[in-house]
């Protein structure tokens, strides 16, 4: 039993393992290199040098094994086979290193020394690999190759800076090719479960349940941890699982711990989508995975499209770089999406088909929005390519040389919702091509060359399609106020009405036309006349007839002064 | 990354490539310089040389799919009278010259321009209102805005805006930056920072100013300043007379090739300074020099209306040919929008009608009415209105009571921050509706109040941003346009 006052030092010694372990690796491999050179040169290495190094190696291997033993006592999963194997092999390396040193300096049999050294190096490799795979993740080394076959492993600018690995890498090539849309229930098997398996279950799994939480099976996941359930169906923001993932990295409660590989934004969003979709928790994950392989009926809505686009992987970096060089704008359709919005605005007026085609062609599968507006020389040669842009949702061909043939090529697009054809020179035959684009919701046809009759035909053929031909009816006047009369008739709320008979008959001062202050009033011809200030009555009396016309006409029921 | 951390990284980079270069060999330092400068600039003949890395962090896309790609913000500087334009209060016609009841005013603060007035006589609007059909049960709009009224089916009127500021300077600053104190980045700069440029040949944030007819308040360049954001996000003012951008054209005797060679040399020197001082503003300067070089070609094309057909020109009205008018600036705004400029800020000065309001508003309103209506129509038929968010707003409203002398034909109105009207259109806003309600005096809000932060939050939402997450760390704290407030007005989202 360790006295508690030394516990900190023991822990400190254990943590030294992470540093010390590199010393024997370097020294032992160094010894190997020295022997190799010695064999090549047929001349033994300097005994003094090897003598020092071999003992340093033995000493550091012992230290590494000792500190490692202590370090392995503390955290993690005591039953992890990797930990057990690493510990036993580590001790074996230390033993082999000491034995090697003893043989070298005492037994002095060169052949025996070389064999023992080889054995030590042979042990070193699995030890190092096991240790590294615990701290860095099992696929740390091979990750760059597994990103996506055929594309550069370099993160494209589309990927958020913190991305360590796109979600797509957890999918097999077969699923990439699978065109079927994902139902909310399948999200778990394809996008959530692999993430949990990779990032969470080492600590929250069958073997180890930190915080009482296990995520390796649906039942356990539904059960939650010692702080209660981690999932609130339909409400990702209220689910502790998501809350912990979304905490700042610096927060102690953030999961996974800051030192461990983190989930990408795409992965967290996939979990959020899955929770939001209220998929039942009572089905076991194995059953879910099997379910995926069955064929799923076609269903079209944006989430499906996003999910399928998620399987695409990031767009090729080379094609994006070409856009950038050509000053063509691109951006992600939204955070975490691999789909692109591409806008040729900066270079549209001088864009030719020959320039446009090589820029667009490699990116077709990733297009979400494309604007060729004002590209007056771009024609069907380019537009025809878009038949292979299955995710295209918005297309602006305003001012281009698009023709009926180009439009016909768009008929197969399953996601095209909005199409701008303003300021083009279409013939009336284009109407049928437009009508054939079934998912289309909005089309702009101002100055498109179509006759009124053709536009009417389109409206009849596709009544649900919003057709804007620049002829949207303006709002019109429904009713107008009558001539405006300004009066003070309405009672003033919260104020007593003026004493009967003392209210002036006029609102405006007859001398200055300014509003009347009832404080300044005179009686004239049995009527109360009000003024704006004490000076006006004097002027009024000087020539009453001159101002009388400005007073309201006297009527029999005009209140008279008492 | 934490700025301090970044600084340390810069230091190690410099030490590695700079100091180490002395001993290891100059080659390493030169290699670093080449990689940081990006591609060598295109030859003088090519107008397009790749821009340096933009500093926008959102290359990864907006927080969620956006409804609007850009904003056109028509700021009515001086604060137009909601009572004479949009907020129909027929009951006031029977309360002419009555005192504003204390139960309405409730002792709220007034400006010093009218706080000394003995009376607060109610001045009903003398302008006739008509009801236009929209997507609800119609909306009453003043005879001063007939063209805009005819687009009632596209516009979302908010009758329940309120602001904290009671004077122009803090009022405009609040609308533009989300804070009454000067120094924060402008709304346009935030949008530029968030969305980045969509056209490398033009600035992301452009400012156009029209002189009005009445009392004009100072318009400070800091209203479109970028504050602590990198200065490439600053608004670029296009002038109405002479060269649209000062010093953009080459002086006599300097060819475009000469300019290119000069920029290459200056760029290399700046790059060295950027390496030495690690001042990111120098990187901005390099990118802005390159931008200006490209703008030498793109701006003349932008401001040349010769490719507009007669029908379009007529739509904006007779003033469209006169640079600097609101009509001309509205057409320019459409041309900027179709070229991908993210934020176009139009100012119409001269709405500060403290006295002689009827006379001044009869000049002021027609100057904006037809052009702004034309802008909506023109954007709509080109398929641009659904992704362009339009905002029409003054910095506050005007009082129901008259400032100065009230007669049957004349009155003035003071500043009124507690309740006023603004409108939005396009870009995912519910068209043809009104939101919020003012009381019978257009003095207080009785239903669905909207504050400036809410407006900003809603507009950022339509642009694809969670306003709480679009932030910039400065002086140790994360700043955002909506500061610590703002909620999205969900009811006006289409």
CSV table of C-alpha atoms in Angstrom, one decimal, chain A residues 128-289:
chain,number,residue,atom,x,y,z
A,128,UNK,CA,4.9,0.6,-29.4
A,129,UNK,CA,2.0,-0.1,-31.7
A,130,UNK,CA,-0.3,-1.2,-28.9
A,131,UNK,CA,0.6,1.8,-26.8
A,132,UNK,CA,0.1,4.3,-29.7
A,133,UNK,CA,-3.2,2.7,-30.7
A,134,UNK,CA,-4.5,3.3,-27.2
A,135,UNK,CA,-3.6,7.0,-27.2
A,136,UNK,CA,-4.1,7.9,-30.8
A,137,UNK,CA,-6.8,5.5,-31.9
A,138,UNK,CA,-6.3,2.2,-33.7
A,139,UNK,CA,-6.4,3.6,-37.2
A,140,UNK,CA,-4.2,6.6,-36.6
A,141,UNK,CA,-1.5,5.7,-39.1
A,142,UNK,CA,-3.7,4.4,-41.8
A,143,UNK,CA,-6.2,7.2,-41.6
A,144,UNK,CA,-4.8,9.2,-44.5
A,145,UNK,CA,-5.3,6.3,-46.9
A,146,UNK,CA,-8.9,5.4,-45.7
A,147,UNK,CA,-10.3,9.0,-46.4
A,148,UNK,CA,-11.7,8.3,-49.8
A,149,UNK,CA,-10.3,6.1,-52.5
A,150,UNK,CA,-9.0,8.1,-55.4
A,151,UNK,CA,-8.9,11.5,-53.8
A,152,UNK,CA,-6.3,13.5,-52.1
A,153,UNK,CA,-6.1,13.0,-48.3
A,154,UNK,CA,-5.5,16.7,-47.9
A,155,UNK,CA,-8.5,18.4,-46.3
A,156,UNK,CA,-10.2,20.6,-48.8
A,157,UNK,CA,-11.2,24.1,-47.8
A,158,UNK,CA,-14.7,22.9,-47.5
A,159,UNK,CA,-14.0,20.9,-44.4
A,160,UNK,CA,-14.1,22.7,-41.1
A,161,UNK,CA,-10.7,23.4,-39.7
A,162,UNK,CA,-11.3,21.0,-36.8
A,163,UNK,CA,-12.2,18.0,-39.0
A,164,UNK,CA,-9.9,15.1,-38.4
A,165,UNK,CA,-11.8,12.7,-40.5
A,166,UNK,CA,-14.8,13.1,-42.8
A,167,UNK,CA,-17.8,11.0,-41.9
A,168,UNK,CA,-17.7,9.5,-45.3
A,169,UNK,CA,-14.6,7.5,-44.3
A,170,UNK,CA,-16.7,5.4,-42.0
A,171,UNK,CA,-18.7,4.2,-44.9
A,172,UNK,CA,-17.7,1.5,-47.3
A,173,UNK,CA,-17.4,2.1,-51.0
A,174,UNK,CA,-20.5,0.0,-51.5
A,175,UNK,CA,-22.6,2.3,-49.5
A,176,UNK,CA,-21.2,5.3,-51.4
A,177,UNK,CA,-22.5,3.9,-54.6
A,178,UNK,CA,-25.9,3.1,-53.0
A,179,UNK,CA,-28.3,5.7,-54.4
A,180,UNK,CA,-31.1,4.9,-52.0
A,181,UNK,CA,-32.1,7.7,-49.6
A,182,UNK,CA,-31.7,7.2,-45.9
A,183,UNK,CA,-34.7,7.0,-43.7
A,184,UNK,CA,-34.4,8.6,-40.2
A,185,UNK,CA,-34.3,5.1,-38.7
A,186,UNK,CA,-31.3,4.1,-40.9
A,187,UNK,CA,-29.4,7.2,-39.8
A,188,UNK,CA,-28.4,5.3,-36.6
A,189,UNK,CA,-26.9,2.3,-38.4
A,190,UNK,CA,-25.1,4.2,-41.1
A,191,UNK,CA,-24.1,7.5,-39.5
A,192,UNK,CA,-24.5,7.3,-35.7
A,193,UNK,CA,-23.5,3.8,-34.7
A,194,UNK,CA,-20.1,3.9,-36.5
A,195,UNK,CA,-19.3,7.2,-34.8
A,196,UNK,CA,-20.2,5.8,-31.4
A,197,UNK,CA,-18.2,2.7,-32.0
A,198,UNK,CA,-15.2,4.7,-33.0
A,199,UNK,CA,-15.2,7.6,-30.6
A,200,UNK,CA,-17.2,6.6,-27.5
A,201,UNK,CA,-17.4,2.9,-26.7
A,202,UNK,CA,-13.7,2.6,-25.6
A,203,UNK,CA,-14.8,4.3,-22.4
A,204,UNK,CA,-18.6,3.8,-22.6
A,205,UNK,CA,-18.9,0.3,-23.8
A,206,UNK,CA,-19.2,-3.3,-23.0
A,207,UNK,CA,-15.9,-3.4,-21.1
A,208,UNK,CA,-15.9,-0.1,-19.4
A,209,UNK,CA,-18.8,2.1,-18.4
A,210,UNK,CA,-17.5,5.5,-17.3
A,211,UNK,CA,-20.2,7.5,-15.6
A,212,UNK,CA,-22.3,4.4,-15.7
A,213,UNK,CA,-22.9,4.9,-19.4
A,214,UNK,CA,-22.6,2.4,-22.1
A,215,UNK,CA,-23.2,3.1,-25.8
A,216,UNK,CA,-22.5,-0.3,-27.4
A,217,UNK,CA,-26.1,-1.4,-27.6
A,218,UNK,CA,-29.4,0.2,-28.1
A,219,UNK,CA,-30.7,-1.0,-24.7
A,220,UNK,CA,-27.8,0.5,-22.9
A,221,UNK,CA,-28.0,3.7,-24.9
A,222,UNK,CA,-31.7,4.1,-24.0
A,223,UNK,CA,-30.9,3.4,-20.3
A,224,UNK,CA,-28.4,6.3,-20.0
A,225,UNK,CA,-25.8,6.9,-17.3
A,226,UNK,CA,-25.7,7.7,-13.7
A,227,UNK,CA,-26.9,11.2,-14.4
A,228,UNK,CA,-30.0,9.9,-16.2
A,229,UNK,CA,-31.0,9.3,-19.8
A,230,UNK,CA,-28.7,10.8,-22.4
A,231,UNK,CA,-31.2,11.1,-25.1
A,232,UNK,CA,-34.5,13.1,-25.2
A,233,UNK,CA,-36.3,11.8,-28.2
A,234,UNK,CA,-36.9,14.5,-30.8
A,235,UNK,CA,-35.0,17.1,-28.9
A,236,UNK,CA,-31.3,17.0,-29.7
A,237,UNK,CA,-30.6,20.2,-27.8
A,238,UNK,CA,-32.0,18.7,-24.6
A,239,UNK,CA,-30.2,15.4,-25.0
A,240,UNK,CA,-27.3,15.1,-22.6
A,241,UNK,CA,-25.4,13.2,-25.3
A,242,UNK,CA,-25.4,16.2,-27.6
A,243,UNK,CA,-25.0,18.7,-24.9
A,244,UNK,CA,-21.8,17.1,-23.8
A,245,UNK,CA,-20.5,16.9,-27.4
A,246,UNK,CA,-21.3,20.6,-27.9
A,247,UNK,CA,-19.7,21.9,-24.7
A,248,UNK,CA,-16.5,23.9,-25.4
A,249,UNK,CA,-13.4,21.8,-25.6
A,250,UNK,CA,-12.1,23.5,-22.4
A,251,UNK,CA,-15.1,22.4,-20.4
A,252,UNK,CA,-14.3,19.5,-18.0
A,253,UNK,CA,-17.6,17.8,-19.0
A,254,UNK,CA,-16.9,18.0,-22.7
A,255,UNK,CA,-16.9,14.6,-24.4
A,256,UNK,CA,-14.8,13.1,-25.7
A,257,UNK,CA,-12.1,14.4,-23.4
A,258,UNK,CA,-10.0,17.1,-25.0
A,259,UNK,CA,-7.0,14.8,-25.2
A,260,UNK,CA,-8.9,12.2,-27.3
A,261,UNK,CA,-9.9,12.4,-31.0
A,262,UNK,CA,-12.9,14.6,-31.4
A,263,UNK,CA,-16.1,14.1,-33.4
A,264,UNK,CA,-16.5,16.3,-36.5
A,265,UNK,CA,-19.3,18.7,-36.9
A,266,UNK,CA,-20.8,16.4,-39.5
A,267,UNK,CA,-20.8,13.6,-37.1
A,268,UNK,CA,-22.4,15.6,-34.3
A,269,UNK,CA,-25.0,16.8,-36.8
A,270,UNK,CA,-25.8,13.3,-37.8
A,271,UNK,CA,-26.4,12.4,-34.2
A,272,UNK,CA,-28.6,15.4,-33.8
A,273,UNK,CA,-30.6,14.5,-36.9
A,274,UNK,CA,-31.0,11.0,-35.6
A,275,UNK,CA,-32.3,12.2,-32.2
A,276,UNK,CA,-34.6,14.8,-33.9
A,277,UNK,CA,-36.0,12.0,-36.1
A,278,UNK,CA,-37.4,10.3,-33.0
A,279,UNK,CA,-36.3,6.9,-34.2
A,280,UNK,CA,-37.4,4.3,-31.7
A,281,UNK,CA,-34.8,3.2,-29.2
A,282,UNK,CA,-36.2,-0.2,-28.5
A,283,UNK,CA,-34.7,-1.9,-31.5
A,284,UNK,CA,-31.3,-3.4,-31.1
A,285,UNK,CA,-28.5,-1.9,-33.1
A,286,UNK,CA,-27.7,-5.2,-34.8
A,287,UNK,CA,-31.3,-5.3,-36.1
A,288,UNK,CA,-30.9,-1.8,-37.4
A,289,UNK,CA,-27.7,-2.5,-39.2
